[in-house]
XYZ file of N, CA, C and O in Angstrom:
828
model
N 14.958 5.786 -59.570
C 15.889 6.011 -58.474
C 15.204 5.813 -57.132
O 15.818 5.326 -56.183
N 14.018 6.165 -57.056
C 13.363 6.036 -55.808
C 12.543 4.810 -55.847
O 11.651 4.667 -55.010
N 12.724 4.086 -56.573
C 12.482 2.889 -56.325
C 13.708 1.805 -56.103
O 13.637 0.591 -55.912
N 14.644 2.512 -56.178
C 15.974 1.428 -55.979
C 16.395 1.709 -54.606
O 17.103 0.897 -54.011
N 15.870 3.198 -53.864
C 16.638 3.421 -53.141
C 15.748 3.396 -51.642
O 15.991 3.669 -50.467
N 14.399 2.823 -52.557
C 13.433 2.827 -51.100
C 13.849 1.121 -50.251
O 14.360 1.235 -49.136
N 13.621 -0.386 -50.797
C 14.182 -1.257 -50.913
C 15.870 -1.100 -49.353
O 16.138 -1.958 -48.511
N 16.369 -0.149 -49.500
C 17.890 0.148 -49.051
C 17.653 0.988 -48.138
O 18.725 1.435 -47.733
N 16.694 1.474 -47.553
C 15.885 2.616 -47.142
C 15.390 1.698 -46.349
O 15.632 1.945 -45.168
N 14.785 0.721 -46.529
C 14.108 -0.360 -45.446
C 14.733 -0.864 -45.045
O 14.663 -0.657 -43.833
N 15.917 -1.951 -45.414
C 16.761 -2.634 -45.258
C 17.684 -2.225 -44.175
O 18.085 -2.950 -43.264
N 18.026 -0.766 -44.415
C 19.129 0.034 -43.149
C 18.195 0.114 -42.042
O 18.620 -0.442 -41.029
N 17.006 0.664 -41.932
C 16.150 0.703 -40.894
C 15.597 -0.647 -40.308
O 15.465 -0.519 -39.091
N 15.247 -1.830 -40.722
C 14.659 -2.802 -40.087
C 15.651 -3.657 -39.316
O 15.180 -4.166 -38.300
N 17.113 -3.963 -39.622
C 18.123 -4.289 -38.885
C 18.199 -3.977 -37.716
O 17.854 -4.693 -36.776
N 18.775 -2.595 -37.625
C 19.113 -2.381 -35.825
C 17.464 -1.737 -35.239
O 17.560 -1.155 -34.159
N 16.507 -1.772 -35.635
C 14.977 -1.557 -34.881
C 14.454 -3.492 -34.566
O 13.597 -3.973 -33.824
N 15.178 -3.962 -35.267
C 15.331 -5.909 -34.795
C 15.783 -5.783 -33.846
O 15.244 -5.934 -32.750
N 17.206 -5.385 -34.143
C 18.106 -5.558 -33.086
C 17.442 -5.332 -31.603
O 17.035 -6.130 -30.758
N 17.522 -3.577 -31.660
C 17.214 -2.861 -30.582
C 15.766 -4.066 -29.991
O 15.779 -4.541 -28.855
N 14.990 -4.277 -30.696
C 13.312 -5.153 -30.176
C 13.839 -6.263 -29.244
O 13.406 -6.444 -28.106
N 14.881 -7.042 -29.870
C 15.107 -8.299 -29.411
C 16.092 -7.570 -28.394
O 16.011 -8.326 -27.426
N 16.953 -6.581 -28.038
C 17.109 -6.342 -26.870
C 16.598 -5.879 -25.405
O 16.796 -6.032 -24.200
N 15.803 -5.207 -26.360
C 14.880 -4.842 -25.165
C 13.744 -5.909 -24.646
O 13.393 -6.113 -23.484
N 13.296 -6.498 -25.796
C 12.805 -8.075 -24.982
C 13.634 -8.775 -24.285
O 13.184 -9.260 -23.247
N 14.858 -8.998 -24.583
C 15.626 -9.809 -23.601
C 15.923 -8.727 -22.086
O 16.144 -9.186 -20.966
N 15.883 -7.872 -22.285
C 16.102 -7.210 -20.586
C 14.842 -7.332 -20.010
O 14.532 -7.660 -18.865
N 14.206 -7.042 -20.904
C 12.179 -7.219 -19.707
C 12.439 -8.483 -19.380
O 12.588 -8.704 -18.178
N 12.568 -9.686 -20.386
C 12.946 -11.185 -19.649
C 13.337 -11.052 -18.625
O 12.715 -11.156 -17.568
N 14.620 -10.757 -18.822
C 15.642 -11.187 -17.756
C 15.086 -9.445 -16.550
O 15.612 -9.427 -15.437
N 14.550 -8.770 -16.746
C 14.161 -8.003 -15.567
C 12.687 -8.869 -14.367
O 12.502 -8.777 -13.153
N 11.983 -9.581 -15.379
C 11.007 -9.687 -14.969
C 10.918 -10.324 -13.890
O 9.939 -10.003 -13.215
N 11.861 -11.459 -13.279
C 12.316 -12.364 -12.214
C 12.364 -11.375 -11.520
O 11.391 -11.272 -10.774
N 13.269 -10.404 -11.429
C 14.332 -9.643 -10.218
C 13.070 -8.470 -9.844
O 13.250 -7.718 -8.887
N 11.731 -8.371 -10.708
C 10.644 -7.081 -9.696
C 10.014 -7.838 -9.101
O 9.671 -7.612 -7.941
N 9.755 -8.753 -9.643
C 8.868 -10.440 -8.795
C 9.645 -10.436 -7.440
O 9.262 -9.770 -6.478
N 10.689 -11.170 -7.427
C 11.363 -11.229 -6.360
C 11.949 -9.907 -5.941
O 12.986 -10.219 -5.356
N 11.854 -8.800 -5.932
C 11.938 -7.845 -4.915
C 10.228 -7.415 -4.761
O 9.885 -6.683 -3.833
N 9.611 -7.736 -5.366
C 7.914 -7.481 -5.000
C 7.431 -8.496 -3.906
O 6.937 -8.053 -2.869
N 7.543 -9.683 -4.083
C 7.635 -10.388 -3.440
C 8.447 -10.212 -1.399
O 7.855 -10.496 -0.358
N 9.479 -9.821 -1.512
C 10.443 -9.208 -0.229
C 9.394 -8.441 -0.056
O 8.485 -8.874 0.652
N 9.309 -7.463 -0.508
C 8.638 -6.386 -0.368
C 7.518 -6.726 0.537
O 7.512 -6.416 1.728
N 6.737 -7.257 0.045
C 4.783 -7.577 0.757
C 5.798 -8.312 1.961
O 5.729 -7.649 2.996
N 6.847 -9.670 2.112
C 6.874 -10.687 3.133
C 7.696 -9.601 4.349
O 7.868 -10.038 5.488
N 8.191 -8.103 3.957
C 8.792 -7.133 4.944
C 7.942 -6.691 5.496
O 8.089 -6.601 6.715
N 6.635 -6.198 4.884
C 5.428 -5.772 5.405
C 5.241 -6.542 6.120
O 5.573 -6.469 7.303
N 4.699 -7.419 5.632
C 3.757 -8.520 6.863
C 4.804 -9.071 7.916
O 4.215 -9.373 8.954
N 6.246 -9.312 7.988
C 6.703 -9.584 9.217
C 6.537 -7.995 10.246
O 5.962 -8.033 11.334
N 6.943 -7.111 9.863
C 6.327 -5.803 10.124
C 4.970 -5.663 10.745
O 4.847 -5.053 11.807
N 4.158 -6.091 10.258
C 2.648 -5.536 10.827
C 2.685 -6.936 11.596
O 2.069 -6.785 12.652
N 3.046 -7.909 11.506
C 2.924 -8.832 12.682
C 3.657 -8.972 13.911
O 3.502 -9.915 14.687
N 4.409 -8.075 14.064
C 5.388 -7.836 14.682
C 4.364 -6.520 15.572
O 4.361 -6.339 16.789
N 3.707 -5.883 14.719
C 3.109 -5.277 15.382
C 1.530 -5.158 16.386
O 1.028 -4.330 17.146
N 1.250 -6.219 15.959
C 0.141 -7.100 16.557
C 0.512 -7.563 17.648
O 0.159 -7.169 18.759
N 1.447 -8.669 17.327
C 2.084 -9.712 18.345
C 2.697 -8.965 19.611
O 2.820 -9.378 20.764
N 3.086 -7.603 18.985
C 3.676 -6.588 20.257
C 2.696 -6.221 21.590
O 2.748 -6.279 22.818
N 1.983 -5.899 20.765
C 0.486 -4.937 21.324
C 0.157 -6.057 22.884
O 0.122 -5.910 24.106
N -0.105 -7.613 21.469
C -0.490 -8.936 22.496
C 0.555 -8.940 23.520
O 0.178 -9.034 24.688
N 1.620 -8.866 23.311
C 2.781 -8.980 24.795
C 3.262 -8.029 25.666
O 4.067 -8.291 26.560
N 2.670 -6.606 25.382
C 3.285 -5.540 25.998
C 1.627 -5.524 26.928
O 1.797 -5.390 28.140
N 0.355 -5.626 26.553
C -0.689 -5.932 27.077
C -0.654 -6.708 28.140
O -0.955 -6.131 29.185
N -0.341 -8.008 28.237
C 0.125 -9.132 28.490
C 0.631 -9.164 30.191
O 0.036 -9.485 31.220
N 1.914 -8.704 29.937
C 3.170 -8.768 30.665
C 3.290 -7.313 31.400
O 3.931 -7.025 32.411
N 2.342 -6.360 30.441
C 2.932 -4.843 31.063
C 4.568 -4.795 31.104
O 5.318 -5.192 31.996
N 4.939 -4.057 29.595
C 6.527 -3.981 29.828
C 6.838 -2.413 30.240
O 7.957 -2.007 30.555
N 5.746 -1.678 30.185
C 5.918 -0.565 30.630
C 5.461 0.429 29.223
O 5.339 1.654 29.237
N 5.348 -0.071 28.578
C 4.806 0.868 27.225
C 3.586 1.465 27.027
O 3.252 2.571 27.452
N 2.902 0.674 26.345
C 1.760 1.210 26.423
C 1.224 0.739 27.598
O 0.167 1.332 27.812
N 1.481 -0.063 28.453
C 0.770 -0.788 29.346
C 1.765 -0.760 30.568
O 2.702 -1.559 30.597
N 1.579 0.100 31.517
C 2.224 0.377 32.653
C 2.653 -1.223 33.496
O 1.832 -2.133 33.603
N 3.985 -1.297 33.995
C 4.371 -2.110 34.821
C 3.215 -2.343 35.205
O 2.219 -1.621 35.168
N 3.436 -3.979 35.802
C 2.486 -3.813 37.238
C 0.842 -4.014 37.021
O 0.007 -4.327 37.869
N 0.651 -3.719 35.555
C -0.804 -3.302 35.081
C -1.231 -4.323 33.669
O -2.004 -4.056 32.749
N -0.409 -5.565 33.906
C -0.535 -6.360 32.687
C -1.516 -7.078 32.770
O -2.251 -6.793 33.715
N -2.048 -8.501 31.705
C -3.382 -8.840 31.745
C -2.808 -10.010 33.352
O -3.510 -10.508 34.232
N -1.371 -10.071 33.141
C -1.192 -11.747 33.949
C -1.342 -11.228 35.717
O -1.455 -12.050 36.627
N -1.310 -9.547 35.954
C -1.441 -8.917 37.065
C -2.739 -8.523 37.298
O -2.904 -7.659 38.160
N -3.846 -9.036 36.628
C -4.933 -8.689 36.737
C -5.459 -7.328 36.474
O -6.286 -6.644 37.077
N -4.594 -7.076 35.168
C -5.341 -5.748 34.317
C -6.189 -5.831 33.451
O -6.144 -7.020 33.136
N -6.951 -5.349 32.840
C -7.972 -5.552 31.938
C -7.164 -4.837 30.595
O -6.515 -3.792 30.575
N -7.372 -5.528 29.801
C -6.760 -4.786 28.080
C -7.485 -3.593 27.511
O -7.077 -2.501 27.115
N -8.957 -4.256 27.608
C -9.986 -3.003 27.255
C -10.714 -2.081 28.166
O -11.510 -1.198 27.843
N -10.374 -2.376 29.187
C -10.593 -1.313 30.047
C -10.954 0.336 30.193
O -11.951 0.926 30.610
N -9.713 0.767 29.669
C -8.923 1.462 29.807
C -8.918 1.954 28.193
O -8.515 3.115 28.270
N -9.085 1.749 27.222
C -9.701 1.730 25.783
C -10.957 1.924 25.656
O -11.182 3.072 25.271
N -11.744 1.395 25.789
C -13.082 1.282 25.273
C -13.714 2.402 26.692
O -14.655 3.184 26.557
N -13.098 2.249 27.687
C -13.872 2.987 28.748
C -13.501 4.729 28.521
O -14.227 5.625 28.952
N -12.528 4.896 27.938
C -12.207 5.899 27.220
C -13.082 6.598 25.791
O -13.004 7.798 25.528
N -13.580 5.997 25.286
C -14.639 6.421 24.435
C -15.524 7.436 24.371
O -16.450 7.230 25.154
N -15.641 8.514 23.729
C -15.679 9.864 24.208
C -16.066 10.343 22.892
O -15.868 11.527 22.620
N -16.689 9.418 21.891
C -17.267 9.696 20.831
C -17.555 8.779 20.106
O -17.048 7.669 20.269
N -18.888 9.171 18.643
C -19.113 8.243 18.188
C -20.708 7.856 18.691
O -21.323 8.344 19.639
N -21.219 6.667 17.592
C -22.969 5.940 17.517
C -22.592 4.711 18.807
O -23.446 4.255 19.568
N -20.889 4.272 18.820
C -21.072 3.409 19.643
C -20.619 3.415 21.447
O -20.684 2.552 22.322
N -20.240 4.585 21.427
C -19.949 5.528 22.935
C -20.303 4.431 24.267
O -19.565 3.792 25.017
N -21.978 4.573 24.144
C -22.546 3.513 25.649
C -22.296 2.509 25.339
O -22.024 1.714 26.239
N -22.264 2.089 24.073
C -21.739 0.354 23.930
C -20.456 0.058 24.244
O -20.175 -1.053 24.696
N -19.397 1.139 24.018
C -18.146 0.316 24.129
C -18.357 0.312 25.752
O -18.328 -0.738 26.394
N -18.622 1.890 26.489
C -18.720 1.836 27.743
C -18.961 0.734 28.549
O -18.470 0.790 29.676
N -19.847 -0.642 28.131
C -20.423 -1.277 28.813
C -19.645 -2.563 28.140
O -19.746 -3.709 28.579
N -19.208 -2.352 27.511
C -17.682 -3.809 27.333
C -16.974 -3.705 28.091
O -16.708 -4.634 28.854
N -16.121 -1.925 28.189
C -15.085 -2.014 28.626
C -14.606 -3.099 29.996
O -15.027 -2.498 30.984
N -14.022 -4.221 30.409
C -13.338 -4.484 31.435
C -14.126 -6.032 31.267
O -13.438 -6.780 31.963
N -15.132 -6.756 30.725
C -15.966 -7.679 30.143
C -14.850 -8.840 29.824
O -14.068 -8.903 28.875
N -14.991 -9.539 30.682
C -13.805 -10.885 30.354
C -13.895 -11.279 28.687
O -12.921 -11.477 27.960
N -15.197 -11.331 28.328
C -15.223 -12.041 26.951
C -14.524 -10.825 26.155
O -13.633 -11.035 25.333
N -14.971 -9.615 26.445
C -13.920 -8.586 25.342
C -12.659 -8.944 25.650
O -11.914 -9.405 24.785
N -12.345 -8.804 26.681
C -10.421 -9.463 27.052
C -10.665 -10.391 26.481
O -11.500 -10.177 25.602
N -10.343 -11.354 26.542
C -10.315 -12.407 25.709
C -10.311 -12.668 24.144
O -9.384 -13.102 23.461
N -11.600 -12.289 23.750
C -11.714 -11.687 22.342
C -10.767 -10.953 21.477
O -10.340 -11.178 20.344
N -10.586 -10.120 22.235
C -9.358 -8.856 21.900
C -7.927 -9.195 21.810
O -7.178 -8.928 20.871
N -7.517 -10.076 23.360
C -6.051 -10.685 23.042
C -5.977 -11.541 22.342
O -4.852 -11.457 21.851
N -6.605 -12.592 21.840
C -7.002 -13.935 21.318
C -6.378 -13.337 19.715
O -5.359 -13.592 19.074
N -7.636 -12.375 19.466
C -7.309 -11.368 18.108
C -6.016 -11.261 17.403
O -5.467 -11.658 16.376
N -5.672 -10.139 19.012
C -4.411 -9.577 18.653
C -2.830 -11.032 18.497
O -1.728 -10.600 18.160
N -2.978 -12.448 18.756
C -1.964 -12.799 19.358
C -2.134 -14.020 18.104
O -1.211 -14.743 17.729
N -3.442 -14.045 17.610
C -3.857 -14.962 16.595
C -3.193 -13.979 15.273
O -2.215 -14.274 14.586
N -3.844 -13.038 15.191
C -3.420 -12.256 14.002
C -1.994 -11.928 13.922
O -1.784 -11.547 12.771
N -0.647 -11.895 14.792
C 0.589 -11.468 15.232
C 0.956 -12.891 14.235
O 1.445 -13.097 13.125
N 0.407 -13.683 15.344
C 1.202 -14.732 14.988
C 0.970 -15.479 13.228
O 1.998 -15.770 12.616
N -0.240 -15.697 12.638
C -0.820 -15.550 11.415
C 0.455 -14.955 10.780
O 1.448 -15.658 10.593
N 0.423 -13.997 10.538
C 1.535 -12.790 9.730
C 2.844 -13.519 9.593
O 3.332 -14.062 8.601
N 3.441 -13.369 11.211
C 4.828 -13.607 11.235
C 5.179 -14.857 10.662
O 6.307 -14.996 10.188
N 3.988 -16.198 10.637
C 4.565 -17.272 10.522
C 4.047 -17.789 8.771
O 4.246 -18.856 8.190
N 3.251 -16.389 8.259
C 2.523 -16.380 7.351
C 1.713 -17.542 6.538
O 1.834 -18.003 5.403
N 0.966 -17.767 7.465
C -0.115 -18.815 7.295
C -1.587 -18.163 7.518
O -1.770 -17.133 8.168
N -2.661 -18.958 6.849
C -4.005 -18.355 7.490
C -4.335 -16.621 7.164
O -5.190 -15.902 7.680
N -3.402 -16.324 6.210
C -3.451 -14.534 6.128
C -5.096 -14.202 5.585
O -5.688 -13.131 5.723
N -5.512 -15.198 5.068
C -7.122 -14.476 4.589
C -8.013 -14.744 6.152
O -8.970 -14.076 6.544
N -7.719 -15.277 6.473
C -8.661 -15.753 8.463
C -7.896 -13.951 8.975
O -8.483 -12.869 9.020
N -6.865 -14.183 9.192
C -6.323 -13.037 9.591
C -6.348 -11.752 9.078
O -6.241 -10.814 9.869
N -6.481 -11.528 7.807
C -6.849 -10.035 6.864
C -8.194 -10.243 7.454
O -8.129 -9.623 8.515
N -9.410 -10.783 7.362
C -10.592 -10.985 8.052
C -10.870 -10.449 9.289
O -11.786 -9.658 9.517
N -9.865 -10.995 10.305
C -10.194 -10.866 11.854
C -9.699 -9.624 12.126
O -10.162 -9.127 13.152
N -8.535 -8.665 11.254
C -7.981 -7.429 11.706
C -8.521 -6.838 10.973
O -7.886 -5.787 11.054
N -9.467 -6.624 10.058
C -9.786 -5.897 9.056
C -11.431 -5.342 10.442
O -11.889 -4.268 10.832
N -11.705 -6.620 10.668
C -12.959 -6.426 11.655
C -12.885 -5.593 12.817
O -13.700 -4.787 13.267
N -11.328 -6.072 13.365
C -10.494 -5.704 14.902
C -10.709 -3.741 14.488
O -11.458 -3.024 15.151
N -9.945 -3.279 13.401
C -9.668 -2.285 12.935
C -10.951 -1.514 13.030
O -11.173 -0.685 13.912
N -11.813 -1.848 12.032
C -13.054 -1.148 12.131
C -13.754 -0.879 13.162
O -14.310 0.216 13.073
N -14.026 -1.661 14.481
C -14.376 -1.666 15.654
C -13.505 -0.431 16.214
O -14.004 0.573 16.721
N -12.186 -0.652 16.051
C -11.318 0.499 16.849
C -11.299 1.953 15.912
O -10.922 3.017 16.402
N -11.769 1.822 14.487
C -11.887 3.206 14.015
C -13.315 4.036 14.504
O -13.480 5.255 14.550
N -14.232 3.003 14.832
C -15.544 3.475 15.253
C -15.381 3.670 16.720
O -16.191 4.510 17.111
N -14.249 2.966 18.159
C -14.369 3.943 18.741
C -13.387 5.158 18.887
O -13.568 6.044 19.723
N -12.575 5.140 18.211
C -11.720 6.656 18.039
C -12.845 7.767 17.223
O -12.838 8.984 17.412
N -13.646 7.147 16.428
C -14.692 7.995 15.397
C -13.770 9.291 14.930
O -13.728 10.362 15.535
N -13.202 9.036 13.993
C -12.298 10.213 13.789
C -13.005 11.201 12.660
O -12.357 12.018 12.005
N -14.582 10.978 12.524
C -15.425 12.251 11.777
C -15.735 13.278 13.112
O -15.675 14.474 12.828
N -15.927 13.082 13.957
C -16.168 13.859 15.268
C -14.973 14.914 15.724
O -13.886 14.725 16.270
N -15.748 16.283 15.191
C -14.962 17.129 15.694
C -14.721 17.546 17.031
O -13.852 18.296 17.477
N -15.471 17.044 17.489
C -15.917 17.449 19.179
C -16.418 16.257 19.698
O -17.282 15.518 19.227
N -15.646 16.138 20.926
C -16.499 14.632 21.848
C -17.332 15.135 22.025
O -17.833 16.098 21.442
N -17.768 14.324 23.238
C -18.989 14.134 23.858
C -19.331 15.256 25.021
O -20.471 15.687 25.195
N -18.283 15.632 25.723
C -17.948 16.676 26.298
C -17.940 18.157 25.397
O -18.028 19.347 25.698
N -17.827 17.599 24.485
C -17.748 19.618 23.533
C -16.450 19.978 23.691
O -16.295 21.122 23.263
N -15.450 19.505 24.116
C -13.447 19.386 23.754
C -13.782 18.986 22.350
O -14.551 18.161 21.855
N -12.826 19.974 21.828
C -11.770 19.404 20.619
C -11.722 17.984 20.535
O -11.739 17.445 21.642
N -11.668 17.227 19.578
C -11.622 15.970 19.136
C -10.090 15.926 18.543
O -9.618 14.822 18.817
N -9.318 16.594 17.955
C -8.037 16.795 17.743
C -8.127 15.551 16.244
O -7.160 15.031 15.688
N -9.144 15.419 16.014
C -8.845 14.176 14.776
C -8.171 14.823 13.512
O -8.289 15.996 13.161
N -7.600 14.050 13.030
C -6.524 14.858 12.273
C -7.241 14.788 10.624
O -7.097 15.711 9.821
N -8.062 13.450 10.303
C -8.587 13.023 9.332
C -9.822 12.270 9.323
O -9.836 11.085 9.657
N -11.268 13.140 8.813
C -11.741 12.935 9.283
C -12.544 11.064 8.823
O -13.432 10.378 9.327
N -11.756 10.929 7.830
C -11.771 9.310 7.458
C -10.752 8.362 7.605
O -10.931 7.261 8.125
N -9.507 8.833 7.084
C -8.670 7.646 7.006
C -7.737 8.147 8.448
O -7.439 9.301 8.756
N -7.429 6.960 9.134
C -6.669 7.120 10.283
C -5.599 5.728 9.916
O -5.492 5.091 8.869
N -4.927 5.582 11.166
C -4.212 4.213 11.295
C -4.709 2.926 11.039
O -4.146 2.075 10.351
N -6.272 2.762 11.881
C -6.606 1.630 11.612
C -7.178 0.765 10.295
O -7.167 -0.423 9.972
N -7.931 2.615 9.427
C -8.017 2.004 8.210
C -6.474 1.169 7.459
O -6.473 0.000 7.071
N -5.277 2.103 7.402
C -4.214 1.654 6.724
C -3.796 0.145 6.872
O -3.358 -0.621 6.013
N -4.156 -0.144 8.726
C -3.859 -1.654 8.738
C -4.693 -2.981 7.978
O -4.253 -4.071 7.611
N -6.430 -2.253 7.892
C -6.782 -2.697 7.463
C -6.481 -3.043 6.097
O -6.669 -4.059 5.429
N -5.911 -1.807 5.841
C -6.058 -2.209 4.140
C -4.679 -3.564 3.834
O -4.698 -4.653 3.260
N -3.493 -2.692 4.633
C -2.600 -3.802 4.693
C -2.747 -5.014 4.967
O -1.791 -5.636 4.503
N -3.517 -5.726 5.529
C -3.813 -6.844 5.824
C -4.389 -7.652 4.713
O -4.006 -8.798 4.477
N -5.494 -6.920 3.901
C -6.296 -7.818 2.871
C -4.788 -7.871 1.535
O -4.423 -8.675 0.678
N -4.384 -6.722 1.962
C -3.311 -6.535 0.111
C -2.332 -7.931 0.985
O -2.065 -8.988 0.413
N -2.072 -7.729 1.906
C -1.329 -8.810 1.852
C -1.789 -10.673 2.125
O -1.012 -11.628 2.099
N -2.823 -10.682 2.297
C -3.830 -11.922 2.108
C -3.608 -11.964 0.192
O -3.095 -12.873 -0.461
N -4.193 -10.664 -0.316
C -4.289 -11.162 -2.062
C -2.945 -11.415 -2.286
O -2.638 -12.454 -2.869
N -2.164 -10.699 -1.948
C -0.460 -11.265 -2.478
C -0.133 -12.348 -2.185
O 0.941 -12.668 -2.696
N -0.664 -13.211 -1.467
C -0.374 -14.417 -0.836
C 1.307 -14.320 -0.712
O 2.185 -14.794 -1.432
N 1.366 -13.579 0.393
C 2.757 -12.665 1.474
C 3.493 -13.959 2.029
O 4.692 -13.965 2.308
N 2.649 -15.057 2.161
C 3.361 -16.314 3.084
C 4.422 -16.875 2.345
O 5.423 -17.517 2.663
N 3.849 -16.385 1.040
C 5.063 -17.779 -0.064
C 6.632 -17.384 0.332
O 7.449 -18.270 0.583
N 6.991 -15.900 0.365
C 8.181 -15.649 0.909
C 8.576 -15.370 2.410
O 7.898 -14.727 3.212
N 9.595 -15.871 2.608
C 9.630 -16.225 4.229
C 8.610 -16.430 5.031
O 8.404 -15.860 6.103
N 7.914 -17.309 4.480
C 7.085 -17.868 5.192
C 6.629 -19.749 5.073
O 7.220 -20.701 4.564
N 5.406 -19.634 5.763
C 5.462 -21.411 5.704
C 3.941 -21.681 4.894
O 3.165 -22.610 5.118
N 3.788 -20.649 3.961
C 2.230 -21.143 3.428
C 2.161 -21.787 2.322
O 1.183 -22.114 1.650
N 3.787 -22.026 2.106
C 3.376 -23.247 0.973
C 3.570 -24.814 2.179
O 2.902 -25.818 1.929
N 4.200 -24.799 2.983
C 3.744 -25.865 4.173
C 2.689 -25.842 4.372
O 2.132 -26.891 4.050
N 1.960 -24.982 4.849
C 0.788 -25.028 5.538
C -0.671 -25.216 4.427
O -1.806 -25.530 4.786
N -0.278 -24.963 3.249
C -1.009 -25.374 2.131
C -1.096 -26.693 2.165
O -2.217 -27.160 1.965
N 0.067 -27.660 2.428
C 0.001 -28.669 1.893
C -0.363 -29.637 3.237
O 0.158 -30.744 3.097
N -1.086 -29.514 4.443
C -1.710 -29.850 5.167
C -3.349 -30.369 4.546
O -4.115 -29.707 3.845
N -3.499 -31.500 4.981
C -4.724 -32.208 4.470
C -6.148 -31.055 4.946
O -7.052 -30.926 4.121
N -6.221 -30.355 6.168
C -7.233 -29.766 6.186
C -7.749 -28.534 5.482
O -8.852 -28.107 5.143
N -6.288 -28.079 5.392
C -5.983 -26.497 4.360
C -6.288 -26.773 2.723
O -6.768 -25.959 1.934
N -5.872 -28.149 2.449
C -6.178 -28.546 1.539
C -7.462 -28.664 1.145
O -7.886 -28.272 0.057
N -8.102 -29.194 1.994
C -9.854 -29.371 1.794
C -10.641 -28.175 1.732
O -11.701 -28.027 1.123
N -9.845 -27.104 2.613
C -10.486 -25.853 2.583
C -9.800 -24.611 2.277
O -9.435 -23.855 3.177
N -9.571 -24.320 0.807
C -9.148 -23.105 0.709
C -8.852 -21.728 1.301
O -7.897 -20.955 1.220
N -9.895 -21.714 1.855
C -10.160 -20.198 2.674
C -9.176 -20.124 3.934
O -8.884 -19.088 4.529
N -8.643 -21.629 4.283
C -7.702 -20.985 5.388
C -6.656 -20.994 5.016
O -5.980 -21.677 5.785
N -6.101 -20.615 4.246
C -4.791 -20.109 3.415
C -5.260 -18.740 3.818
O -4.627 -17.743 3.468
């Protein structure tokens, strides 16, 4: 009996555990497109996002729209960008160094060049590994002069740092390289154009 009835015993069970297999393979199929392409949105929202936020910095600097950068006080009115940043420095190994940039045509320069190269990089998503590169560098420079391990400036005030490692600039940093490895340009962007340029071609790295 239990050999007639094992046979019938398998038979009822291996049917719908088929079934059920081959359904659930067919939904991962057919799911697997639709996390791609919302993964995909996803990184190309970021990066119009953080380039948007670069490119800002470069034009509110710039023009002085009144934001961070008072009317009247833009680079085209003869304001300095780092000035007013770096001369602010009030902690930190690199304190007298930034001191003695601050207001330094080549730091202006350097700095907007940065900020207006990297804006634009993002938004038009080309060049994101040059650009994860140049803001990843930009970032670190500006986490070393905020120095947010310093509980106390230089003065012996409160430092008010909230963390004494990760701040803003790490996060951009990090955003920048994740979105260089995602290669972020392919959606709404032009880096499969800009791939197919003879010099980009010859040289990988500026993708």
């Amino acid at each position: 009996m239990a050999v007639h009835e094992h046979p019938h015993r398998s038979s009822g069970f291996r049917l719908p555990s088929f079934r059920r297999n081959r359904s659930a393979s067919a939904s991962a199929e057919s799911a697997e497109p639709l996390a791609h392409t919302a993964r995909d949105y996803a990184f190309a929202s970021l990066r119009l996002l953080t380039g948007f936020v670069f490119l800002w910095a470069f034009l509110d600097k710039t023009f002085g729209f009144g934001y961070a950068t008072r009317a009247g006080n833009g680079w085209i009115d003869g304001g300095s960008p780092t000035k007013g940043f770096l001369g602010s420095v009030a902690a930190g190994p690199m304190e007298a160094t930034f001191h003695s940039w601050a207001g330094d045509a080549w730091a202006d320069w350097l700095f907007m060049l940065g900020l207006l190269g990297i804006g634009v990089a993002l938004l038009a998503g080309v060049a994101l590994r040059f650009a994860a590169l140049a803001g990843a560098v930009m970032m670190a420079l500006m986490w070393i002069a905020e120095w947010p391990p310093a509980k106390h400036l230089s003065d012996g005030s409160p430092s008010m740092s909230t963390n004494p490692f990760v701040d803003y600039h790490v996060v951009y940093a990090v955003v920048l390289i994740a979105l260089a490895a995602a290669c972020a340009g392919d959606t709404l962007g032009l880096d499969r154009l800009w791939a197919r340029l003879p010099f980009v071609g010859r040289n990988r790295r500026l993708r």
